[in-house]
PDB file of C-alpha atoms in Angstrom:
ATOM      1  CA  UNK K 252      -0.104   0.311   0.317  1.00 86.00           C
ATOM      2  CA  UNK K 253       1.626   3.033  -1.594  1.00 98.00           C
ATOM      3  CA  UNK K 254       1.606   6.603   0.404  1.00 98.00           C
ATOM      4  CA  UNK K 255       2.573   9.579   2.496  1.00 98.00           C
ATOM      5  CA  UNK K 256       2.570  10.652   5.454  1.00 98.00           C
ATOM      6  CA  UNK K 257       1.387  13.989   7.068  1.00 98.00           C
ATOM      7  CA  UNK K 258       1.706  14.916  10.564  1.00 97.00           C
ATOM      8  CA  UNK K 259      -1.169  16.402  12.101  1.00 97.00           C
ATOM      9  CA  UNK K 260       0.107  20.058  12.749  1.00 96.00           C
ATOM     10  CA  UNK K 261      -1.156  23.528  11.384  1.00 95.00           C
ATOM     11  CA  UNK K 262       1.838  24.036   8.677  1.00 95.00           C
ATOM     12  CA  UNK K 263       1.208  20.751   6.833  1.00 96.00           C
ATOM     13  CA  UNK K 264      -2.869  21.115   6.779  1.00 96.00           C
ATOM     14  CA  UNK K 265      -2.652  22.431   3.445  1.00 96.00           C
ATOM     15  CA  UNK K 266      -0.679  19.478   1.698  1.00 97.00           C
ATOM     16  CA  UNK K 267      -3.544  17.787   3.348  1.00 97.00           C
ATOM     17  CA  UNK K 268      -6.249  19.749   1.934  1.00 97.00           C
ATOM     18  CA  UNK K 269      -4.664  19.183  -1.132  1.00 98.00           C
ATOM     19  CA  UNK K 270      -4.571  15.644  -1.380  1.00 98.00           C
ATOM     20  CA  UNK K 271      -8.249  15.627  -0.272  1.00 98.00           C
ATOM     21  CA  UNK K 272      -8.916  17.445  -3.462  1.00 97.00           C
ATOM     22  CA  UNK K 273      -6.763  14.786  -5.594  1.00 97.00           C
ATOM     23  CA  UNK K 274      -8.389  12.387  -7.260  1.00 97.00           C
ATOM     24  CA  UNK K 275      -5.925   9.794  -7.525  1.00 97.00           C
ATOM     25  CA  UNK K 276      -4.995  10.026  -3.527  1.00 98.00           C
ATOM     26  CA  UNK K 277      -7.362   8.609  -0.970  1.00 98.00           C
ATOM     27  CA  UNK K 278      -6.640  10.218   2.606  1.00 98.00           C
ATOM     28  CA  UNK K 279      -7.064   7.628   5.597  1.00 98.00           C
ATOM     29  CA  UNK K 280      -8.845   8.570   9.117  1.00 98.00           C
ATOM     30  CA  UNK K 281      -6.445  10.187  11.423  1.00 98.00           C
ATOM     31  CA  UNK K 282      -4.448   8.000  13.447  1.00 98.00           C
ATOM     32  CA  UNK K 283      -1.614   8.366  16.511  1.00 97.00           C
ATOM     33  CA  UNK K 284      -0.801  11.821  14.803  1.00 98.00           C
ATOM     34  CA  UNK K 285      -0.485  10.971  11.288  1.00 98.00           C
ATOM     35  CA  UNK K 286      -2.418  10.595   8.491  1.00 98.00           C
ATOM     36  CA  UNK K 287      -1.800   7.906   5.714  1.00 98.00           C
ATOM     37  CA  UNK K 288      -2.613   9.698   1.900  1.00 98.00           C
ATOM     38  CA  UNK K 289      -2.187   6.396   0.111  1.00 98.00           C
ATOM     39  CA  UNK K 290      -2.043   5.920  -3.947  1.00 98.00           C
ATOM     40  CA  UNK K 291      -2.124   3.303  -6.305  1.00 95.00           C
ATOM     41  CA  UNK K 292      -0.407   4.860  -9.328  1.00 97.00           C
ATOM     42  CA  UNK K 293       1.999   7.311  -9.818  1.00 97.00           C
ATOM     43  CA  UNK K 294       0.834  10.790  -8.730  1.00 98.00           C
ATOM     44  CA  UNK K 295       1.829  14.298  -9.444  1.00 98.00           C
ATOM     45  CA  UNK K 296       1.096  17.156  -6.616  1.00 98.00           C
ATOM     46  CA  UNK K 297       1.928  20.653  -7.443  1.00 98.00           C
ATOM     47  CA  UNK K 298       3.110  22.968  -5.028  1.00 97.00           C
ATOM     48  CA  UNK K 299       0.797  25.809  -6.212  1.00 98.00           C
ATOM     49  CA  UNK K 300      -2.093  23.198  -5.005  1.00 97.00           C
ATOM     50  CA  UNK K 301      -0.528  23.117  -1.710  1.00 97.00           C
ATOM     51  CA  UNK K 302       0.310  26.898  -1.021  1.00 95.00           C
ATOM     52  CA  UNK K 303       3.327  25.818   0.501  1.00 95.00           C
ATOM     53  CA  UNK K 304       6.188  27.853   0.831  1.00 93.00           C
ATOM     54  CA  UNK K 305       9.189  26.550  -0.737  1.00 93.00           C
ATOM     55  CA  UNK K 306      11.363  25.568   2.859  1.00 91.00           C
ATOM     56  CA  UNK K 307       7.911  23.922   3.806  1.00 94.00           C
ATOM     57  CA  UNK K 308       7.502  22.086   0.212  1.00 97.00           C
ATOM     58  CA  UNK K 309      10.872  20.622   0.314  1.00 97.00           C
ATOM     59  CA  UNK K 310      10.188  19.008   3.679  1.00 97.00           C
ATOM     60  CA  UNK K 311       6.653  17.977   2.926  1.00 97.00           C
ATOM     61  CA  UNK K 312       7.317  13.828   2.984  1.00 98.00           C
ATOM     62  CA  UNK K 313       8.801  14.265   6.097  1.00 98.00           C
ATOM     63  CA  UNK K 314       6.473  12.385   8.064  1.00 98.00           C
ATOM     64  CA  UNK K 315       7.627   9.417   5.662  1.00 98.00           C
ATOM     65  CA  UNK K 316       6.942   7.955   2.666  1.00 98.00           C
ATOM     66  CA  UNK K 317       6.117   4.223   1.364  1.00 98.00           C
ATOM     67  CA  UNK K 318       6.971   4.824  -2.011  1.00 98.00           C
ATOM     68  CA  UNK K 319       9.692   6.326  -4.263  1.00 98.00           C
ATOM     69  CA  UNK K 320       9.998   9.961  -5.837  1.00 98.00           C
ATOM     70  CA  UNK K 321      10.546  10.232  -9.282  1.00 98.00           C
ATOM     71  CA  UNK K 322      10.512  13.834  -9.366  1.00 98.00           C
ATOM     72  CA  UNK K 323      11.064  16.696  -6.852  1.00 98.00           C
ATOM     73  CA  UNK K 324      11.679  20.111  -7.960  1.00 98.00           C
ATOM     74  CA  UNK K 325      10.363  23.539  -6.388  1.00 97.00           C
ATOM     75  CA  UNK K 326       7.031  23.185  -8.096  1.00 97.00           C
ATOM     76  CA  UNK K 327       6.668  19.663  -9.100  1.00 98.00           C
ATOM     77  CA  UNK K 328       6.356  16.349  -6.958  1.00 98.00           C
ATOM     78  CA  UNK K 329       5.889  12.924  -8.121  1.00 98.00           C
ATOM     79  CA  UNK K 330       5.630   9.521  -6.423  1.00 98.00           C
ATOM     80  CA  UNK K 331       4.873   6.264  -7.291  1.00 98.00           C
ATOM     81  CA  UNK K 332       4.200   2.923  -5.562  1.00 98.00           C
ATOM     82  CA  UNK K 333       7.682   0.660  -5.582  1.00 98.00           C
ATOM     83  CA  UNK K 334       9.236  -2.719  -4.316  1.00 96.00           C
ATOM     84  CA  UNK K 335      12.710  -1.311  -4.713  1.00 97.00           C
ATOM     85  CA  UNK K 336      14.844  -1.845  -1.572  1.00 97.00           C
ATOM     86  CA  UNK K 337      15.212   1.341   0.551  1.00 98.00           C
ATOM     87  CA  UNK K 338      19.107   1.133   0.287  1.00 97.00           C
ATOM     88  CA  UNK K 339      21.163  -0.195  -2.580  1.00 90.00           C
TER      89      UNK K 339
ATOM     90  CA  UNK W  27      17.276  14.458  40.729  1.00 80.00           C
ATOM     91  CA  UNK W  28      16.753  15.765  37.343  1.00 90.00           C
ATOM     92  CA  UNK W  29      18.938  18.285  36.199  1.00 96.00           C
ATOM     93  CA  UNK W  30      17.415  21.268  34.480  1.00 96.00           C
ATOM     94  CA  UNK W  31      19.013  24.041  32.094  1.00 96.00           C
ATOM     95  CA  UNK W  32      17.422  27.029  32.343  1.00 95.00           C
ATOM     96  CA  UNK W  33      18.439  28.901  28.664  1.00 95.00           C
ATOM     97  CA  UNK W  34      21.223  30.498  27.266  1.00 96.00           C
ATOM     98  CA  UNK W  35      23.098  32.546  29.750  1.00 98.00           C
ATOM     99  CA  UNK W  36      25.709  33.614  27.099  1.00 98.00           C
ATOM    100  CA  UNK W  37      27.497  32.303  23.616  1.00 97.00           C
ATOM    101  CA  UNK W  38      31.127  33.416  22.830  1.00 98.00           C
ATOM    102  CA  UNK W  39      33.356  33.764  20.352  1.00 97.00           C
ATOM    103  CA  UNK W  40      37.124  34.691  19.394  1.00 98.00           C
ATOM    104  CA  UNK W  41      36.975  38.370  17.072  1.00 98.00           C
ATOM    105  CA  UNK W  42      40.012  39.945  15.759  1.00 98.00           C
ATOM    106  CA  UNK W  43      37.955  42.967  14.581  1.00 98.00           C
ATOM    107  CA  UNK W  44      37.462  44.685  17.615  1.00 98.00           C
ATOM    108  CA  UNK W  45      36.264  48.049  16.144  1.00 98.00           C
ATOM    109  CA  UNK W  46      34.020  46.805  13.548  1.00 98.00           C
ATOM    110  CA  UNK W  47      32.560  43.999  16.224  1.00 98.00           C
ATOM    111  CA  UNK W  48      31.713  46.691  18.705  1.00 98.00           C
ATOM    112  CA  UNK W  49      30.310  49.386  16.346  1.00 98.00           C
ATOM    113  CA  UNK W  50      28.139  45.772  14.522  1.00 98.00           C
ATOM    114  CA  UNK W  51      26.754  44.582  17.797  1.00 98.00           C
ATOM    115  CA  UNK W  52      26.019  47.590  19.789  1.00 98.00           C
ATOM    116  CA  UNK W  53      25.052  50.480  17.181  1.00 97.00           C
ATOM    117  CA  UNK W  54      24.150  48.769  14.183  1.00 97.00           C
ATOM    118  CA  UNK W  55      22.312  45.839  16.444  1.00 97.00           C
ATOM    119  CA  UNK W  56      21.811  48.145  19.537  1.00 97.00           C
ATOM    120  CA  UNK W  57      22.726  45.845  21.803  1.00 98.00           C
ATOM    121  CA  UNK W  58      23.548  47.215  25.013  1.00 98.00           C
ATOM    122  CA  UNK W  59      27.463  46.157  25.980  1.00 98.00           C
ATOM    123  CA  UNK W  60      26.868  45.148  29.836  1.00 98.00           C
ATOM    124  CA  UNK W  61      30.153  43.842  30.716  1.00 98.00           C
ATOM    125  CA  UNK W  62      34.052  43.035  29.793  1.00 97.00           C
ATOM    126  CA  UNK W  63      36.723  41.110  31.576  1.00 95.00           C
ATOM    127  CA  UNK W  64      39.779  42.138  30.774  1.00 95.00           C
ATOM    128  CA  UNK W  65      42.629  39.766  31.844  1.00 93.00           C
ATOM    129  CA  UNK W  66      46.341  38.970  31.832  1.00 92.00           C
ATOM    130  CA  UNK W  67      47.213  35.772  29.819  1.00 89.00           C
ATOM    131  CA  UNK W  68      48.249  33.024  31.651  1.00 79.00           C
ATOM    132  CA  UNK W  69      50.297  30.475  30.796  1.00 72.00           C
ATOM    133  CA  UNK W  70      49.638  26.343  30.528  1.00 74.00           C
ATOM    134  CA  UNK W  71      52.178  23.891  29.895  1.00 73.00           C
ATOM    135  CA  UNK W  72      51.547  22.821  26.383  1.00 81.00           C
ATOM    136  CA  UNK W  73      49.960  26.147  25.530  1.00 82.00           C
ATOM    137  CA  UNK W  74      50.693  29.976  26.135  1.00 86.00           C
ATOM    138  CA  UNK W  75      47.341  32.613  26.312  1.00 91.00           C
ATOM    139  CA  UNK W  76      47.111  35.752  25.166  1.00 94.00           C
ATOM    140  CA  UNK W  77      46.098  38.990  27.202  1.00 94.00           C
ATOM    141  CA  UNK W  78      42.541  39.379  26.221  1.00 96.00           C
ATOM    142  CA  UNK W  79      39.291  41.302  26.422  1.00 97.00           C
ATOM    143  CA  UNK W  80      36.346  39.385  27.230  1.00 97.00           C
ATOM    144  CA  UNK W  81      32.956  41.318  26.351  1.00 98.00           C
ATOM    145  CA  UNK W  82      29.066  40.794  26.482  1.00 98.00           C
ATOM    146  CA  UNK W  83      26.562  42.617  24.214  1.00 98.00           C
ATOM    147  CA  UNK W  84      22.919  42.244  25.876  1.00 98.00           C
ATOM    148  CA  UNK W  85      20.499  40.012  23.557  1.00 98.00           C
ATOM    149  CA  UNK W  86      17.808  40.312  25.731  1.00 96.00           C
ATOM    150  CA  UNK W  87      15.991  37.564  28.102  1.00 95.00           C
ATOM    151  CA  UNK W  88      18.867  37.436  30.199  1.00 95.00           C
ATOM    152  CA  UNK W  89      21.330  35.990  27.892  1.00 97.00           C
ATOM    153  CA  UNK W  90      24.271  37.294  26.234  1.00 98.00           C
ATOM    154  CA  UNK W  91      26.778  36.838  23.282  1.00 98.00           C
ATOM    155  CA  UNK W  92      30.417  37.431  24.248  1.00 98.00           C
ATOM    156  CA  UNK W  93      33.373  38.086  22.135  1.00 98.00           C
ATOM    157  CA  UNK W  94      36.898  37.573  23.148  1.00 98.00           C
ATOM    158  CA  UNK W  95      39.840  40.149  21.903  1.00 98.00           C
ATOM    159  CA  UNK W  96      43.044  38.045  22.073  1.00 97.00           C
ATOM    160  CA  UNK W  97      45.043  41.193  22.132  1.00 97.00           C
ATOM    161  CA  UNK W  98      48.374  40.688  19.957  1.00 96.00           C
ATOM    162  CA  UNK W  99      47.420  37.481  18.124  1.00 96.00           C
ATOM    163  CA  UNK W 100      46.367  37.073  14.293  1.00 97.00           C
ATOM    164  CA  UNK W 101      43.552  34.766  13.432  1.00 97.00           C
ATOM    165  CA  UNK W 102      44.104  31.338  12.904  1.00 97.00           C
ATOM    166  CA  UNK W 103      43.308  29.963   9.269  1.00 97.00           C
ATOM    167  CA  UNK W 104      41.578  27.712  11.218  1.00 96.00           C
ATOM    168  CA  UNK W 105      39.047  29.936  12.551  1.00 97.00           C
ATOM    169  CA  UNK W 106      38.281  31.873   9.855  1.00 96.00           C
ATOM    170  CA  UNK W 107      34.231  31.441   9.245  1.00 94.00           C
ATOM    171  CA  UNK W 108      34.084  29.018   6.048  1.00 92.00           C
ATOM    172  CA  UNK W 109      31.432  30.580   3.582  1.00 91.00           C
ATOM    173  CA  UNK W 110      28.403  28.667   2.031  1.00 90.00           C
ATOM    174  CA  UNK W 111      25.813  26.791   3.496  1.00 90.00           C
ATOM    175  CA  UNK W 112      27.544  24.001   5.586  1.00 92.00           C
ATOM    176  CA  UNK W 113      29.183  26.925   7.595  1.00 91.00           C
ATOM    177  CA  UNK W 114      26.216  28.575   8.384  1.00 90.00           C
ATOM    178  CA  UNK W 115      25.001  25.501  10.493  1.00 92.00           C
ATOM    179  CA  UNK W 116      26.890  27.164  13.206  1.00 94.00           C
ATOM    180  CA  UNK W 117      24.940  30.171  14.164  1.00 95.00           C
ATOM    181  CA  UNK W 118      23.365  32.015  16.753  1.00 96.00           C
ATOM    182  CA  UNK W 119      19.435  32.435  16.238  1.00 96.00           C
ATOM    183  CA  UNK W 120      17.742  35.269  18.284  1.00 97.00           C
ATOM    184  CA  UNK W 121      14.152  35.508  18.644  1.00 96.00           C
ATOM    185  CA  UNK W 122      11.349  38.180  18.543  1.00 96.00           C
ATOM    186  CA  UNK W 123       8.060  37.989  19.039  1.00 94.00           C
ATOM    187  CA  UNK W 124       5.900  39.058  16.046  1.00 93.00           C
ATOM    188  CA  UNK W 125       6.166  39.205  12.128  1.00 92.00           C
ATOM    189  CA  UNK W 126       6.265  42.978  12.193  1.00 94.00           C
ATOM    190  CA  UNK W 127       8.919  42.726  14.974  1.00 95.00           C
ATOM    191  CA  UNK W 128      11.129  40.666  12.366  1.00 94.00           C
ATOM    192  CA  UNK W 129      10.275  42.936   9.182  1.00 93.00           C
ATOM    193  CA  UNK W 130      11.440  46.040  11.429  1.00 95.00           C
ATOM    194  CA  UNK W 131      14.988  44.470  12.200  1.00 96.00           C
ATOM    195  CA  UNK W 132      15.087  43.940   8.333  1.00 95.00           C
ATOM    196  CA  UNK W 133      14.712  46.985   7.444  1.00 95.00           C
ATOM    197  CA  UNK W 134      17.204  48.009  10.242  1.00 96.00           C
ATOM    198  CA  UNK W 135      19.487  45.930   9.323  1.00 97.00           C
ATOM    199  CA  UNK W 136      19.547  46.792   5.778  1.00 96.00           C
ATOM    200  CA  UNK W 137      19.695  50.619   6.023  1.00 96.00           C
ATOM    201  CA  UNK W 138      22.662  50.258   7.963  1.00 95.00           C
ATOM    202  CA  UNK W 139      24.185  48.110   4.955  1.00 96.00           C
ATOM    203  CA  UNK W 140      23.851  44.969   6.324  1.00 97.00           C
ATOM    204  CA  UNK W 141      23.049  42.196   3.503  1.00 96.00           C
ATOM    205  CA  UNK W 142      20.038  39.935   4.858  1.00 96.00           C
ATOM    206  CA  UNK W 143      18.770  37.149   3.432  1.00 88.00           C
ATOM    207  CA  UNK W 144      15.245  36.688   2.305  1.00 74.00           C
ATOM    208  CA  UNK W 145      12.498  36.370   4.851  1.00 77.00           C
ATOM    209  CA  UNK W 146      12.341  32.588   4.895  1.00 84.00           C
ATOM    210  CA  UNK W 147       9.068  30.807   6.588  1.00 83.00           C
ATOM    211  CA  UNK W 148      10.083  27.556   7.968  1.00 85.00           C
ATOM    212  CA  UNK W 149       7.814  25.070   9.797  1.00 81.00           C
ATOM    213  CA  UNK W 150       7.289  26.513  13.089  1.00 84.00           C
ATOM    214  CA  UNK W 151       9.353  29.738  12.575  1.00 85.00           C
ATOM    215  CA  UNK W 152      10.062  32.434   9.958  1.00 92.00           C
ATOM    216  CA  UNK W 153      13.323  33.816   9.986  1.00 94.00           C
ATOM    217  CA  UNK W 154      16.101  36.605   8.330  1.00 95.00           C
ATOM    218  CA  UNK W 155      19.981  35.798   7.967  1.00 95.00           C
ATOM    219  CA  UNK W 156      22.752  37.625   8.148  1.00 96.00           C
ATOM    220  CA  UNK W 157      26.650  37.957   9.031  1.00 96.00           C
ATOM    221  CA  UNK W 158      28.311  39.670  11.267  1.00 97.00           C
ATOM    222  CA  UNK W 159      31.757  41.517  10.872  1.00 97.00           C
ATOM    223  CA  UNK W 160      34.023  38.400  11.389  1.00 97.00           C
ATOM    224  CA  UNK W 161      31.464  36.571   9.081  1.00 96.00           C
ATOM    225  CA  UNK W 162      29.838  34.889  12.418  1.00 97.00           C
ATOM    226  CA  UNK W 163      26.311  33.698  10.870  1.00 96.00           C
ATOM    227  CA  UNK W 164      23.366  35.450  12.831  1.00 97.00           C
ATOM    228  CA  UNK W 165      19.633  34.576  12.349  1.00 96.00           C
ATOM    229  CA  UNK W 166      16.479  36.426  13.935  1.00 97.00           C
ATOM    230  CA  UNK W 167      13.484  34.238  14.111  1.00 96.00           C
ATOM    231  CA  UNK W 168      10.167  34.425  15.385  1.00 94.00           C
ATOM    232  CA  UNK W 169       7.997  31.040  16.407  1.00 92.00           C
ATOM    233  CA  UNK W 170       4.701  30.880  14.628  1.00 89.00           C
ATOM    234  CA  UNK W 171       3.505  28.318  16.974  1.00 92.00           C
ATOM    235  CA  UNK W 172       4.712  26.756  20.209  1.00 92.00           C
ATOM    236  CA  UNK W 173       6.203  22.751  20.297  1.00 92.00           C
ATOM    237  CA  UNK W 174       3.965  20.112  20.805  1.00 95.00           C
ATOM    238  CA  UNK W 175       3.691  16.757  22.332  1.00 97.00           C
ATOM    239  CA  UNK W 176       3.726  15.808  18.577  1.00 97.00           C
ATOM    240  CA  UNK W 177       6.796  17.603  17.257  1.00 97.00           C
ATOM    241  CA  UNK W 178       8.671  15.560  19.738  1.00 97.00           C
ATOM    242  CA  UNK W 179       7.233  12.138  19.192  1.00 97.00           C
ATOM    243  CA  UNK W 180       7.943  13.099  15.222  1.00 98.00           C
ATOM    244  CA  UNK W 181      11.395  14.349  16.041  1.00 98.00           C
ATOM    245  CA  UNK W 182      11.993  11.048  17.942  1.00 98.00           C
ATOM    246  CA  UNK W 183      10.889   9.164  14.740  1.00 98.00           C
ATOM    247  CA  UNK W 184      12.863  10.749  12.325  1.00 98.00           C
ATOM    248  CA  UNK W 185      16.178  10.438  14.242  1.00 98.00           C
ATOM    249  CA  UNK W 186      15.743   6.562  14.961  1.00 98.00           C
ATOM    250  CA  UNK W 187      15.201   5.974  11.598  1.00 98.00           C
ATOM    251  CA  UNK W 188      18.292   8.604  10.599  1.00 98.00           C
ATOM    252  CA  UNK W 189      20.178   6.572  13.195  1.00 98.00           C
ATOM    253  CA  UNK W 190      19.257   3.117  11.624  1.00 98.00           C
ATOM    254  CA  UNK W 191      20.030   4.501   8.132  1.00 98.00           C
ATOM    255  CA  UNK W 192      23.865   5.986   9.347  1.00 98.00           C
ATOM    256  CA  UNK W 193      24.444   2.894  10.707  1.00 98.00           C
ATOM    257  CA  UNK W 194      24.668   0.929   7.798  1.00 98.00           C
ATOM    258  CA  UNK W 195      26.823   3.388   6.279  1.00 98.00           C
ATOM    259  CA  UNK W 196      25.093   3.307   2.629  1.00 97.00           C
ATOM    260  CA  UNK W 197      23.200   6.404   3.722  1.00 98.00           C
ATOM    261  CA  UNK W 198      22.998   8.916   0.988  1.00 98.00           C
ATOM    262  CA  UNK W 199      19.249  10.568   0.794  1.00 98.00           C
ATOM    263  CA  UNK W 200      16.505  12.091   2.338  1.00 98.00           C
ATOM    264  CA  UNK W 201      14.328   9.818   0.014  1.00 98.00           C
ATOM    265  CA  UNK W 202      15.731   6.643   2.255  1.00 98.00           C
ATOM    266  CA  UNK W 203      15.291   8.220   5.619  1.00 98.00           C
ATOM    267  CA  UNK W 204      11.147   9.426   4.488  1.00 98.00           C
ATOM    268  CA  UNK W 205      10.892   5.580   3.459  1.00 98.00           C
ATOM    269  CA  UNK W 206      12.601   4.548   6.806  1.00 98.00           C
ATOM    270  CA  UNK W 207      10.735   6.360   8.630  1.00 98.00           C
ATOM    271  CA  UNK W 208       7.211   5.443   6.865  1.00 98.00           C
ATOM    272  CA  UNK W 209       7.944   1.912   8.500  1.00 98.00           C
ATOM    273  CA  UNK W 210       8.384   3.497  11.550  1.00 97.00           C
ATOM    274  CA  UNK W 211       5.042   5.285  11.356  1.00 98.00           C
ATOM    275  CA  UNK W 212       3.213   2.325  10.126  1.00 97.00           C
ATOM    276  CA  UNK W 213       4.161   0.363  13.372  1.00 96.00           C
ATOM    277  CA  UNK W 214       3.198   3.107  15.276  1.00 95.00           C
ATOM    278  CA  UNK W 215      -0.373   3.102  13.933  1.00 95.00           C
ATOM    279  CA  UNK W 216      -0.781  -0.187  14.529  1.00 95.00           C
ATOM    280  CA  UNK W 217       0.630  -0.426  18.133  1.00 91.00           C
TER     281      UNK W 217
END
C-alpha cells in the first residue's frame, strides 16, 4: 500500500487539503498523530496546489514515504509505488 | 534528581575585528554592551595564552552574546568562518515576538548596509539571516507556534530512522530517510 504520511500540525494541513482534492489520493483517517495519504498509481502534486512556501514544500514528506520519488522540483512532486529496497 | 538547564546565558566566539564588532553589535544592532572582563594571559605547560578582553552584549531575556579579543594575536586560518551553506549551520538565532518586529529588524539592518537574506518561512518559525563583520552567521526568528508533544514524538521517529540508516554506512538521501521513517510510522499507528 503506497502513500505518504502527514503529521497533524498546522503547517502541513495545506498538503493534506491538496491530497483530499487530488483524484488519485485516498486520505485515511487520522491515527496516532499521522494521516496516511494512499496512492495506487503514480501521482503528481504541485506546490501551487498546496500553497506551501519552498522551505516547507521541500520537507513535505518528512512524516514518511511508502513509495519512491520520481521527480521533486520547486514546483512539482511526482511519487510512485515501489518494491525497490530502501538502500542499494 | 532531574537536572534542568534554564536557557542560554551566553555564547562566545573570538574576534580579530574589535572596532567592527563593537560597531556592529552595539551601534547597528543596538545591543547594550553590558560587561567586559580584561585579563593577563596565563600560561599552561603546553600553551601560551594571550592577554585578552572578554566582552558581552545583552541579547535579551537575560542572555548575552560575547567575544574574546586576544591582544596581539593573528587569527588562525582554521578559525576563519568558512563561506557556504554548511558553515551557516553554525549560527546564533535570536527570537523576536511578531512578524512586524522581524520586518522592522530586516529594515533596520538593510538601512545600515547589512546584507540580509530573504524572509524564510519554515515549519514553526520564520527567519532572516545575515553575517556579522567577523563572518559569523546570525539569524533573527519568530515562532509561528509552540512546539507540542506531537513534535517531540515525530522528532524521535525521524532521529531513530536516521540512526538506523547511518549505521548501515550506505545512507545517501532524504528519500531513504522518509521511506525508513514510514516503516516506523506504520508500526506506530498499528501499536
